[in-house]
Coordinates of C-alpha atoms and ligand atoms in Angstrom, one line a residue:
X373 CA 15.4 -58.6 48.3
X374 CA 14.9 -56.2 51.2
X375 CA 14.5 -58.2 54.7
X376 CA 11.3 -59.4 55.7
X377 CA 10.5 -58.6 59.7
X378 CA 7.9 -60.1 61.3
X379 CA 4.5 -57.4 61.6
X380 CA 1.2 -57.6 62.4
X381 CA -1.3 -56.3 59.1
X382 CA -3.9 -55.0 60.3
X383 CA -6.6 -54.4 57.2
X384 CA -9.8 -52.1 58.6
X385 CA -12.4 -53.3 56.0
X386 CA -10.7 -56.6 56.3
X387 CA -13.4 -58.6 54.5
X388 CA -14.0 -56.3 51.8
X389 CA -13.4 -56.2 48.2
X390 CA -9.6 -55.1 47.8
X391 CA -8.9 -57.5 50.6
X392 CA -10.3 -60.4 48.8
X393 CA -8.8 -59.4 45.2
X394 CA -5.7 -58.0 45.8
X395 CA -4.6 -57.9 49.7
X396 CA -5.0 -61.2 50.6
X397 CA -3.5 -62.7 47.6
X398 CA -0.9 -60.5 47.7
X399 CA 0.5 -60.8 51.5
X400 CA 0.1 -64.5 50.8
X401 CA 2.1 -64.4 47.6
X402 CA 4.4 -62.3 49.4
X403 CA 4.8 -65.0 52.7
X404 CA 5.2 -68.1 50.1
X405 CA 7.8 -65.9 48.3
X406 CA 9.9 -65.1 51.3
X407 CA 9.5 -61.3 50.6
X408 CA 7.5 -61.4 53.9
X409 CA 8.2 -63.0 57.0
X410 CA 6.2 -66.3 57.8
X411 CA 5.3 -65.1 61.3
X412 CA 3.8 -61.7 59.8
X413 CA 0.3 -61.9 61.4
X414 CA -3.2 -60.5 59.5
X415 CA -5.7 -58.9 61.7
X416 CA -9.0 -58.5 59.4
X417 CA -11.0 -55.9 61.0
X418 CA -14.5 -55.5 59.9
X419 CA -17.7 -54.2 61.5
X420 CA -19.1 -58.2 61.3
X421 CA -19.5 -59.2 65.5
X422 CA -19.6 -63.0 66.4
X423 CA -17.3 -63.9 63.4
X424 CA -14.3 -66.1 64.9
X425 CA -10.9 -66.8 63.3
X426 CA -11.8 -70.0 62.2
X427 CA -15.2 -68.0 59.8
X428 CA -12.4 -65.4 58.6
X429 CA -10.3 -68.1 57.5
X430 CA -13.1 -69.8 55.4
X431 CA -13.5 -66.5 53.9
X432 CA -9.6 -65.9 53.4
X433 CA -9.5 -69.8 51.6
X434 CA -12.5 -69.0 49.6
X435 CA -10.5 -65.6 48.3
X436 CA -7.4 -67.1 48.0
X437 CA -8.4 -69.6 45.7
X438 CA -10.5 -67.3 43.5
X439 CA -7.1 -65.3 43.1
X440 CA -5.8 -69.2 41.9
X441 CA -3.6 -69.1 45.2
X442 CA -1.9 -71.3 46.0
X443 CA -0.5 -72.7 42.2
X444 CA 1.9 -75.0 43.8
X445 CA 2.9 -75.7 47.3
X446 CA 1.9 -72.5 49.4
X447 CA 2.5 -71.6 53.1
X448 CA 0.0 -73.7 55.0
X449 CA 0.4 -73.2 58.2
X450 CA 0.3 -69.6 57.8
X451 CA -3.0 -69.7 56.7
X452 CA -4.1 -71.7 59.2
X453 CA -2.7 -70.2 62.4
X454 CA -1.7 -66.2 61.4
X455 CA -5.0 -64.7 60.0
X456 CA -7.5 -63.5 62.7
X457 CA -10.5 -61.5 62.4
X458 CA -12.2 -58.5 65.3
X459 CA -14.8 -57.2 64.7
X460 CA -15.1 -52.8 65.3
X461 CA -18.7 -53.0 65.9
X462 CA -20.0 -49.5 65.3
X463 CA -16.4 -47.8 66.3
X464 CA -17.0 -46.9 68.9
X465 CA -13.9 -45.6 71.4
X466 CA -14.9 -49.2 73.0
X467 CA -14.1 -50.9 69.8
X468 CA -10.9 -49.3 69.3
X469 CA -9.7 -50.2 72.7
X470 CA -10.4 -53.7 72.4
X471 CA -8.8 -53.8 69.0
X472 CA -5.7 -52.8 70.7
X473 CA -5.9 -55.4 73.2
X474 CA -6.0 -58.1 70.7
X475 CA -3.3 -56.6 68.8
X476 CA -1.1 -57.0 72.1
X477 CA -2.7 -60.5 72.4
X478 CA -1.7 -61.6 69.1
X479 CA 1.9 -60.0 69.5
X480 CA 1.9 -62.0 73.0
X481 CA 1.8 -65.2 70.6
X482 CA 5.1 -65.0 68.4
X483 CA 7.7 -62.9 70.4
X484 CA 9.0 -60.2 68.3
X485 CA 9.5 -55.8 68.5
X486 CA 5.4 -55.5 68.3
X487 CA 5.9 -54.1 64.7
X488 CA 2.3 -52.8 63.0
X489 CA 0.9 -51.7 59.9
X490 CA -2.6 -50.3 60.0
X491 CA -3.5 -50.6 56.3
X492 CA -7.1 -48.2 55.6
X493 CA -9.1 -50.4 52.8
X494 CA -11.8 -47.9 53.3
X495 CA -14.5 -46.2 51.3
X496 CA -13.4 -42.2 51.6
X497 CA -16.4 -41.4 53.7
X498 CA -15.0 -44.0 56.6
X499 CA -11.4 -42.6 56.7
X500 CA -11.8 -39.8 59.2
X501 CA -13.5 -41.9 61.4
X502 CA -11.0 -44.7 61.5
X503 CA -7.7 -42.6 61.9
X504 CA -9.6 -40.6 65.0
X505 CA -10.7 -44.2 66.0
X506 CA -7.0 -45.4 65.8
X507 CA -5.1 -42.4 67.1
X508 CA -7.7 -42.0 69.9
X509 CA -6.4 -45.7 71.2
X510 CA -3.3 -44.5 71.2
X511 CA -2.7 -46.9 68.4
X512 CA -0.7 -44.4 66.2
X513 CA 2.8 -45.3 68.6
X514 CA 3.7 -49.0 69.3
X515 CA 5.8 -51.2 70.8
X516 CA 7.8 -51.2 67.2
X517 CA 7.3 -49.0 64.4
X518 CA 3.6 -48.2 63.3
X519 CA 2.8 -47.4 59.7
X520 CA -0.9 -45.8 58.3
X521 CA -1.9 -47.3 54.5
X522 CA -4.0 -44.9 53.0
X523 CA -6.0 -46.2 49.7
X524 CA -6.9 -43.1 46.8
X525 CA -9.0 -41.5 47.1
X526 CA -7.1 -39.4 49.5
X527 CA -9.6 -36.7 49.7
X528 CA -12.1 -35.0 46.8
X529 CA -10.6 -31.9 46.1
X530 CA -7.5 -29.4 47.8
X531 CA -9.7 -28.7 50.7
X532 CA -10.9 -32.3 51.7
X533 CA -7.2 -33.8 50.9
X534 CA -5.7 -30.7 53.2
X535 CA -8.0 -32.3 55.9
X536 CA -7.3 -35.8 55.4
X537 CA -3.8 -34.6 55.9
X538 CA -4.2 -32.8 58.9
X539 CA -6.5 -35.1 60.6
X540 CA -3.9 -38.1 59.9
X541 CA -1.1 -35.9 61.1
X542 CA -2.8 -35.1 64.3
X543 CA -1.5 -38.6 65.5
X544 CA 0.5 -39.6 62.4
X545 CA 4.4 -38.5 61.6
X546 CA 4.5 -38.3 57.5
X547 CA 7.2 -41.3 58.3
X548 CA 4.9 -43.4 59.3
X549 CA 2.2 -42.6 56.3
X550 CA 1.7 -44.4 52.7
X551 CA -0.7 -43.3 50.5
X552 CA -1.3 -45.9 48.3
X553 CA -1.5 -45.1 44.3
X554 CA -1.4 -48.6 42.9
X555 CA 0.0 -47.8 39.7
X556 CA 3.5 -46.8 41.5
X557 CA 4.1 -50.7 42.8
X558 CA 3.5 -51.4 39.2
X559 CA 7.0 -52.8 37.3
X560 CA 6.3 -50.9 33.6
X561 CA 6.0 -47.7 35.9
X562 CA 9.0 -48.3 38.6
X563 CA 10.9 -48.5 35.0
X564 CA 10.1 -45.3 34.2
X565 CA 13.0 -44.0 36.3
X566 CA 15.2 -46.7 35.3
X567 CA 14.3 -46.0 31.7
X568 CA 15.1 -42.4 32.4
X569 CA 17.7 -42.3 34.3
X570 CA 19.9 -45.3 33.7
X571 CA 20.3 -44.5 29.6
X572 CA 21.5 -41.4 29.3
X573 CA 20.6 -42.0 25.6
X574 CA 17.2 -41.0 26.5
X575 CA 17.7 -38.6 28.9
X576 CA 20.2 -36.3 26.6
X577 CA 16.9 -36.0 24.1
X578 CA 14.4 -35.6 27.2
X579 CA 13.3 -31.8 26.8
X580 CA 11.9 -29.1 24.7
X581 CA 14.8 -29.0 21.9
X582 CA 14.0 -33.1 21.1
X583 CA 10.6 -33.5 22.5
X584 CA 7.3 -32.3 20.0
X585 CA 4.6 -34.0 22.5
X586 CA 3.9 -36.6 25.0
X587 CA 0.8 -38.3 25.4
X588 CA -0.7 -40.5 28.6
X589 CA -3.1 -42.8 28.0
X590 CA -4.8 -44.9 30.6
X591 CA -7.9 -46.7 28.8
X592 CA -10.0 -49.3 30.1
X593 CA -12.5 -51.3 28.3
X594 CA -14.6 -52.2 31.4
X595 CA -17.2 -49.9 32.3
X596 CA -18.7 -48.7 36.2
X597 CA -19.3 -52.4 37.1
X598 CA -20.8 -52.6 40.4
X599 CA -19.2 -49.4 41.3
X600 CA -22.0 -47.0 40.9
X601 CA -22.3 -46.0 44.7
X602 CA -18.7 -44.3 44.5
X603 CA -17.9 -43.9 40.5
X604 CA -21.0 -41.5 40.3
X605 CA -19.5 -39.0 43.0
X606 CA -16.0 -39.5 41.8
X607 CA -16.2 -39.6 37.9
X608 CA -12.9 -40.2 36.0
X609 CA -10.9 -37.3 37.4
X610 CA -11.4 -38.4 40.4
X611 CA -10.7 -41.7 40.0
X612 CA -8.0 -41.9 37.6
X613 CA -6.5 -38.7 36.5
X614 CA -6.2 -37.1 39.5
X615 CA -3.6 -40.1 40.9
X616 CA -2.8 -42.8 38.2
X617 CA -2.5 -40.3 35.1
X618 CA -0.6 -37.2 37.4
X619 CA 2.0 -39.5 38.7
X620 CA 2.6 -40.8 35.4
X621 CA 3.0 -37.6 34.2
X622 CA 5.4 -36.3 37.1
X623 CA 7.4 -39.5 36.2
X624 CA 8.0 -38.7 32.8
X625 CA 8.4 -35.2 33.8
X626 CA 10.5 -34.5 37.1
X627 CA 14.4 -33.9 37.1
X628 CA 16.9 -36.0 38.0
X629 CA 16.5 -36.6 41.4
X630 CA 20.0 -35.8 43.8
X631 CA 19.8 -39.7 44.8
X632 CA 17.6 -42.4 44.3
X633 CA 15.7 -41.3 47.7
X634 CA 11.8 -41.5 48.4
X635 CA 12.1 -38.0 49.7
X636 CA 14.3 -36.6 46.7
X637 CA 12.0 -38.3 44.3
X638 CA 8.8 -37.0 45.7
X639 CA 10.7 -33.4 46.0
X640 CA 11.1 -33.3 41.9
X641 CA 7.7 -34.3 41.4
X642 CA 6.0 -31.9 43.3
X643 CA 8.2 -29.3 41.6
X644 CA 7.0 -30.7 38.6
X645 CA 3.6 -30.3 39.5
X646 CA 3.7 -27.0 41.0
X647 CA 4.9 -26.0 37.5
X648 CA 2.0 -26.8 35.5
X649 CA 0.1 -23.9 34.0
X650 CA -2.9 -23.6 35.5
X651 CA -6.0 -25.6 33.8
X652 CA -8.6 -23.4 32.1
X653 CA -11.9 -24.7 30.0
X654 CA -10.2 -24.6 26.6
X655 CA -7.6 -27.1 27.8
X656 CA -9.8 -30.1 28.9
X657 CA -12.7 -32.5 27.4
X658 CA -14.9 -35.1 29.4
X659 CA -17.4 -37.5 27.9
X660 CA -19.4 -40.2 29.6
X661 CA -20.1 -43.5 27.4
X662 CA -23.5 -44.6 25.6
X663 CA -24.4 -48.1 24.5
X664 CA -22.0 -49.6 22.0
X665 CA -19.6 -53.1 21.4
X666 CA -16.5 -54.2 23.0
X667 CA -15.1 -57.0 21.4
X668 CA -18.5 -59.1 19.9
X669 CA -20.4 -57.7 23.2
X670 CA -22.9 -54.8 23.3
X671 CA -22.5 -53.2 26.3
X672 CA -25.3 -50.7 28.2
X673 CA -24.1 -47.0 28.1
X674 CA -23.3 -45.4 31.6
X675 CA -26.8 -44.5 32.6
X676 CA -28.2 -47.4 31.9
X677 CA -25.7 -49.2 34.2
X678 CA -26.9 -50.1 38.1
X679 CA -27.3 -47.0 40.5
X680 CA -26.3 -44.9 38.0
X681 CA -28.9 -41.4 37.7
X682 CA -30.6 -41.3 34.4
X683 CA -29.5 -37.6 34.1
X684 CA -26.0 -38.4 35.8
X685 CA -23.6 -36.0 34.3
X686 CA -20.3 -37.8 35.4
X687 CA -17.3 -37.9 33.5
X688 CA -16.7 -41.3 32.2
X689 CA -13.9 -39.9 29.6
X690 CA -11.6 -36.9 30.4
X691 CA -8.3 -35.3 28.0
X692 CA -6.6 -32.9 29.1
X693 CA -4.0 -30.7 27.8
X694 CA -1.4 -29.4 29.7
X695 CA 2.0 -27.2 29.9
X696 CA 5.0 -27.4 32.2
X697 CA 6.5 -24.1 32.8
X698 CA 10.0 -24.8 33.4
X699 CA 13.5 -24.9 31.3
X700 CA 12.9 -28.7 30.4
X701 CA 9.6 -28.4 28.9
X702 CA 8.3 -25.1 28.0
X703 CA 6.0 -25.2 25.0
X704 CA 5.7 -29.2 24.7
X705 CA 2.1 -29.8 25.3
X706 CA 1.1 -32.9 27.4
X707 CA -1.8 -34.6 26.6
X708 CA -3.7 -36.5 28.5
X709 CA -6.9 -39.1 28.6
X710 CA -8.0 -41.5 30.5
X711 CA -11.7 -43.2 30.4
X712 CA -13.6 -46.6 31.1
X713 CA -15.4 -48.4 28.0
X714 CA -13.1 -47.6 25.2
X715 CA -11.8 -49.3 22.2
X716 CA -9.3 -51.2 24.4
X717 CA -7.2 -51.8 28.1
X718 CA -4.1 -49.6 27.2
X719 CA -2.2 -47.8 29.3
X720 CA 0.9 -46.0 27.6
X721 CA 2.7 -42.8 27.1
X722 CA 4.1 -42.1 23.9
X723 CA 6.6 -40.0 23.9
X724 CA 6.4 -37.8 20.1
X725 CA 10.0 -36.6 18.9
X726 CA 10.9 -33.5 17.2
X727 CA 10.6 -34.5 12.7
X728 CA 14.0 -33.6 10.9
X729 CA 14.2 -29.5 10.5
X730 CA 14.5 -29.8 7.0
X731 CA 13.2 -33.0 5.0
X732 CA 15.7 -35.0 2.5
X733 CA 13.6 -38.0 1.8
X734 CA 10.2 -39.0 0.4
X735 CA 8.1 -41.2 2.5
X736 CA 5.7 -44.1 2.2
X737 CA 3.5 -42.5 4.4
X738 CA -0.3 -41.4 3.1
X739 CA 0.2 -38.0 4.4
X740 CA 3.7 -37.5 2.5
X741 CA 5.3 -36.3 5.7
X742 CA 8.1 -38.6 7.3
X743 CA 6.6 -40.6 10.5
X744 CA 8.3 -38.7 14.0
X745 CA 10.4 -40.8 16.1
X746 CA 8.2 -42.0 19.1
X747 CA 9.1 -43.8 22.2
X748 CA 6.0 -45.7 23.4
X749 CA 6.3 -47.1 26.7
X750 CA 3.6 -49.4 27.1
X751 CA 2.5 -49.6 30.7
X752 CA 0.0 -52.6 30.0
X753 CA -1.5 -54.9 29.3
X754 CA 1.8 -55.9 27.0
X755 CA 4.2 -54.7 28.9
X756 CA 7.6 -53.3 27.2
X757 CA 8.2 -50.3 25.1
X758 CA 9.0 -49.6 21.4
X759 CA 11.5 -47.0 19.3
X760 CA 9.5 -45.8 16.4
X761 CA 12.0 -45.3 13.5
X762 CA 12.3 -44.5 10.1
X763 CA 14.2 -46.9 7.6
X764 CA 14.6 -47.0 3.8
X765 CA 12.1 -49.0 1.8
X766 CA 13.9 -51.5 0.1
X767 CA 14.3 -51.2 -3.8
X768 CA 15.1 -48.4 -6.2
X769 CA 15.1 -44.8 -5.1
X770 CA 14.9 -43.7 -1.5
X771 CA 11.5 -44.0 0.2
X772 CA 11.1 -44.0 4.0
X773 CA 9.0 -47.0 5.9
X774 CA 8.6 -46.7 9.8
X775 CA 9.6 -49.8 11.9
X776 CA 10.1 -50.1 15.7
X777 CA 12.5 -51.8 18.2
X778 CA 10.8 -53.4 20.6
X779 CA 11.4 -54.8 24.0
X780 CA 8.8 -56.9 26.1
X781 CA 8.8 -57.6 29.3
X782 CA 7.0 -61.0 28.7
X783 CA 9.6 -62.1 26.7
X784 CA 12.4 -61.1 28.9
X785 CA 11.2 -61.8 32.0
X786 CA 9.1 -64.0 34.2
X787 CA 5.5 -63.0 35.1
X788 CA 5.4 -59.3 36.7
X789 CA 4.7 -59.2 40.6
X790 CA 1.0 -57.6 41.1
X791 CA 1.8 -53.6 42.2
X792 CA 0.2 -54.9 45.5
X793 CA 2.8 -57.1 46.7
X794 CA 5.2 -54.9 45.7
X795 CA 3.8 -52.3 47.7
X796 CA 2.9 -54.0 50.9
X797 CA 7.0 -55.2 51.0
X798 CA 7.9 -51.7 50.5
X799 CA 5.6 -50.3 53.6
X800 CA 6.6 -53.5 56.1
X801 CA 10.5 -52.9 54.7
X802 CA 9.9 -49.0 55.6
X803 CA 10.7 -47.3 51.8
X804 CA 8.2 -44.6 51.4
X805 CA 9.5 -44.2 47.5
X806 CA 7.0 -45.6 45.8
X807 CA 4.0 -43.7 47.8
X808 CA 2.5 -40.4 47.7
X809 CA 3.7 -37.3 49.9
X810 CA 1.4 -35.2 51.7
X811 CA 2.3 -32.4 49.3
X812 CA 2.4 -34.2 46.5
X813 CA -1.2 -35.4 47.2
X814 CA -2.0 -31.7 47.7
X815 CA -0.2 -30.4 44.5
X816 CA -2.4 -32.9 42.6
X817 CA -5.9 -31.6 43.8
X818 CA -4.4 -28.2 43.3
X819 CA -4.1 -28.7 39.8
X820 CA -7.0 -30.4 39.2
X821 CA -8.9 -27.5 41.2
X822 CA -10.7 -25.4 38.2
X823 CA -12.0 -28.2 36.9
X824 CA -13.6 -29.6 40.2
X825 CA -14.7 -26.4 40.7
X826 CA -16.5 -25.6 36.9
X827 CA -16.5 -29.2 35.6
X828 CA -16.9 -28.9 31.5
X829 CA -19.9 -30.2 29.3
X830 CA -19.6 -33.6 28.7
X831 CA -20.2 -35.4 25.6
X832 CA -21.2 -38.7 24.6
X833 CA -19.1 -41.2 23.1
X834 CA -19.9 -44.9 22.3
X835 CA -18.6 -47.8 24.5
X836 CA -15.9 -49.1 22.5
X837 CA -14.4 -46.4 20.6
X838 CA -11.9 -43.7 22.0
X839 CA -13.6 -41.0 23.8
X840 CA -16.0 -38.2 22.2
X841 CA -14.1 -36.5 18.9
X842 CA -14.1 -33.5 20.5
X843 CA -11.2 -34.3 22.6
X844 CA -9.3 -33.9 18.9
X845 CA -9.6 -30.1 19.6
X846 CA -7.0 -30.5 22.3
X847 CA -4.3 -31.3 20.0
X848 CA -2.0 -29.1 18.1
X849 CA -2.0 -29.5 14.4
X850 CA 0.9 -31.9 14.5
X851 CA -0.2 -34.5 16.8
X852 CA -2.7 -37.1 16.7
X853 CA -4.3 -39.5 19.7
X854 CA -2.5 -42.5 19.6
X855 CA -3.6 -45.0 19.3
X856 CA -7.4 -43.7 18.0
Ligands
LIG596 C1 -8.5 -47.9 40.3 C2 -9.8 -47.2 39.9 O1 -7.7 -47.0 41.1 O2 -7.8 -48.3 39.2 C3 -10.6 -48.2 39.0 O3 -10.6 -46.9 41.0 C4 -9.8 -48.7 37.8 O4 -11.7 -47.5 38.5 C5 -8.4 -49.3 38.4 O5 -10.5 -49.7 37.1 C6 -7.5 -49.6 37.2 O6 -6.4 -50.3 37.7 P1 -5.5 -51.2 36.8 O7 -4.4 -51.6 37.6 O8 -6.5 -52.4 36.4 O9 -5.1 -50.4 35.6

């Protein structure tokens, strides 16, 4: 376990909704745990004025035990005497200067190097605001080291994310910044590496001779919820693909880093990225969901849901298709989908083997063709991954029947840490791996820029199934959505 140091936290939208569901449980999970030192201190700032330490920690119990924190014993005192609320009031250059006061009032309290992390829970509109607010206090350099959290989205598109960048950097060293992509602090996709690079059985067969397809999935069954305000502008693209479904892909895609580095890692996945044929209409489908069931529910379709526009033309669905124009994997087509309201919670890539060149067997199969080999690394909700294989049916003659080796994470393992605490160790211990480069942030929106820029029709599909059938027309004649 990396060492814990004592810091001060300081969350700006400190009483909003990813503090109460995931922050707060987290660094408290983390404290109990001894991943994080007990005298780590957590500064909620909000824009709330007349709300004392003793109100915040009301709030923070009331959070806590909706997360079911603590289970057993938990730390206490550090609940009662190392969360602290101040307010920003309207952020004004005031505001700022009396948050750094109370910083250095709080750091007065436990002596230690003055170590901070200004972590930016902050709808994308507030961003700009609060890292001109913070550098303009001179809070961007400390007595210790000072890190910026960023949450996605960082930025809308190339131009706004080039922005965000250079804003931040106006007071920020790329050291000191983490943008946060959730889906990296989780275990299933840190194993991705470990997967690849740690069985070379899998890495000798990783590339266009051995590979026929690979195929990211990242389904939910849940729909907008009370999201409306921000899904409507941001659509799936936005939301998903453009960080959870590209840094899956550059995971399963990059070379073998030099060393197991943050800044080697993130150096082969923005080469990855950068080598990705540039999107065109042909190669991508939205949808947005209508009224169907989930389970034994009937759920409201998209624009029925609250503060959605009756007309709203977001993407609630989008599969993509797309090419990788280097020695590795030139001509294996990557598919892609992600979308709220489908059949099921699923994240996964499957990863689709080359069939035998020439075929000796019969097979079981409907379709008379022998099943490929297929490596499906489930990311969740049942964590593990299985071998797809092909096995003689027992009996007279020789018939083929697929089976699969499995592994489970459940089964091997304790419960998985939430990617949160993960994360918020990483930032306080200083490894940037499992965040997001500035140019890797970039080389994102600047693959996703044609279809910001001309977004394609979308078509319905009901809540509960897997996206429109149009997205079928993405694949070649071999493949087949998985599952569908
Ligand atoms: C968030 C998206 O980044 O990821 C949400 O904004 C989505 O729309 C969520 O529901 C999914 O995260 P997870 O960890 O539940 O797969």
């Amino acid at each position: 376990m990396k060492a814990p140091e004592p810091a001060t936290v300081v969350v700006m939208g400190g009483t909003g909704d990813l503090m109460r569901r995931k922050l707060l449980p987290a660094l408290y999970a983390n404290v109990a745990a001894g991943a994080l030192d007990p005298n780590c201190r957590v500064l909620a700032v909000a824009r709330g004025r007349g709300v004392a330490d003793e109100g915040f920690r009301a709030w923070a119990a009331a959070a806590l035990a909706e997360a079911g924190l603590p289970p057993g014993p938990g730390p206490d005192a550090w609940t009662r005497e190392r969360l602290h609320y101040q307010t920003i009031g309207a952020g004004g250059a005031d505001d700022y200067a009396a948050l750094a006061r109370r910083i250095a009032a709080l750091e007065a309290l436990t002596p230690g190097p003055g170590d901070r992390v200004f972590y930016l829970a902050l709808p994308p509109q507030a961003l700009p605001a609060a890292v001109r607010g913070l550098g303009g206090a001179g809070l961007s350099r400390g007595p210790g080291w000072t890190r910026l959290v960023v949450e996605k989205p960082f930025g809308r598109d190339l131009a706004s994310a080039r922005a965000l960048n250079a804003l931040v950097h106006e007071y920020f060293e790329e050291p000191q910044v983490y943008r946060i992509d959730h889906y990296l602090g989780k275990e299933t996709v840190q194993n991705l590496l470990v997967l690849r690079f740690a069985n070379p059985i899998f890495e000798t067969l990783w590339n266009r001779d051995r590979v026929a397809s690979v195929q990211i999935t990242v389904a939910e069954d849940v729909g907008v919820e009370d999201r409306a305000d921000y899904y409507e502008d941001a659509g799936a693209v936005r939301d998903i693909v453009q960080n959870h479904v590209i840094q899956l892909l550059a995971l399963v895609a990059m070379e073998v880093p030099g060393a197991f580095e943050a800044d080697q890692i993130h150096n082969e996945k923005v080469k990855v990225l950068r080598a990705i044929r540039p999107l065109s209409a042909a190669d991508v489908v939205y949808g947005q969901y209508a009224a169907g069931r989930i389970g034994d529910r009937d759920v409201a379709g998209y624009r029925d849901e609250p503060g959605v526009a009756p007309a709203s033309r977001t993407e609630t669905f989008a599969a993509l298709r797309l090419g990788v124009q280097n020695w590795r994997w030139h001509g294996v087509p990557f598919y892609l989908r992600a979308g709220k309201r489908m059949a099921q919670r699923l994240t996964q890539i499957v990863v689709t083997f080359r069939r035998p060149p020439v075929m000796l067997f019969p097979s079981l199969h409907a379709s008379g063709k022998i099943q490929p080999n297929a490596l499906v690394i489930t990311i969740q909700p049942d964590e593990g991954f299985d071998l797809a294989f092909e096995v003689k049916a027992p009996g007279a003659g020789v018939a083929l029947q697929s089976q699969r080796l499995r592994f489970r994470y459940a089964e091997a393992f304790a419960p998985l840490p939430d990617a949160y605490e993960t994360l918020l160790v990483d930032v306080v211990a200083g490894d940037q791996t499992l965040f997001v480069r500035a140019d890797e942030v970039e080389a994102a929106w600047a693959l996703l820029a044609p279809l910001l820029a001309a977004p394609p029709a979308v078509h319905v599909y009901p809540a509960g199934s897997w996206g429109p059938p149009e997205a079928a027309r993405l694949l070649d004649s071999e493949a087949a959505w998985a599952p569908a």
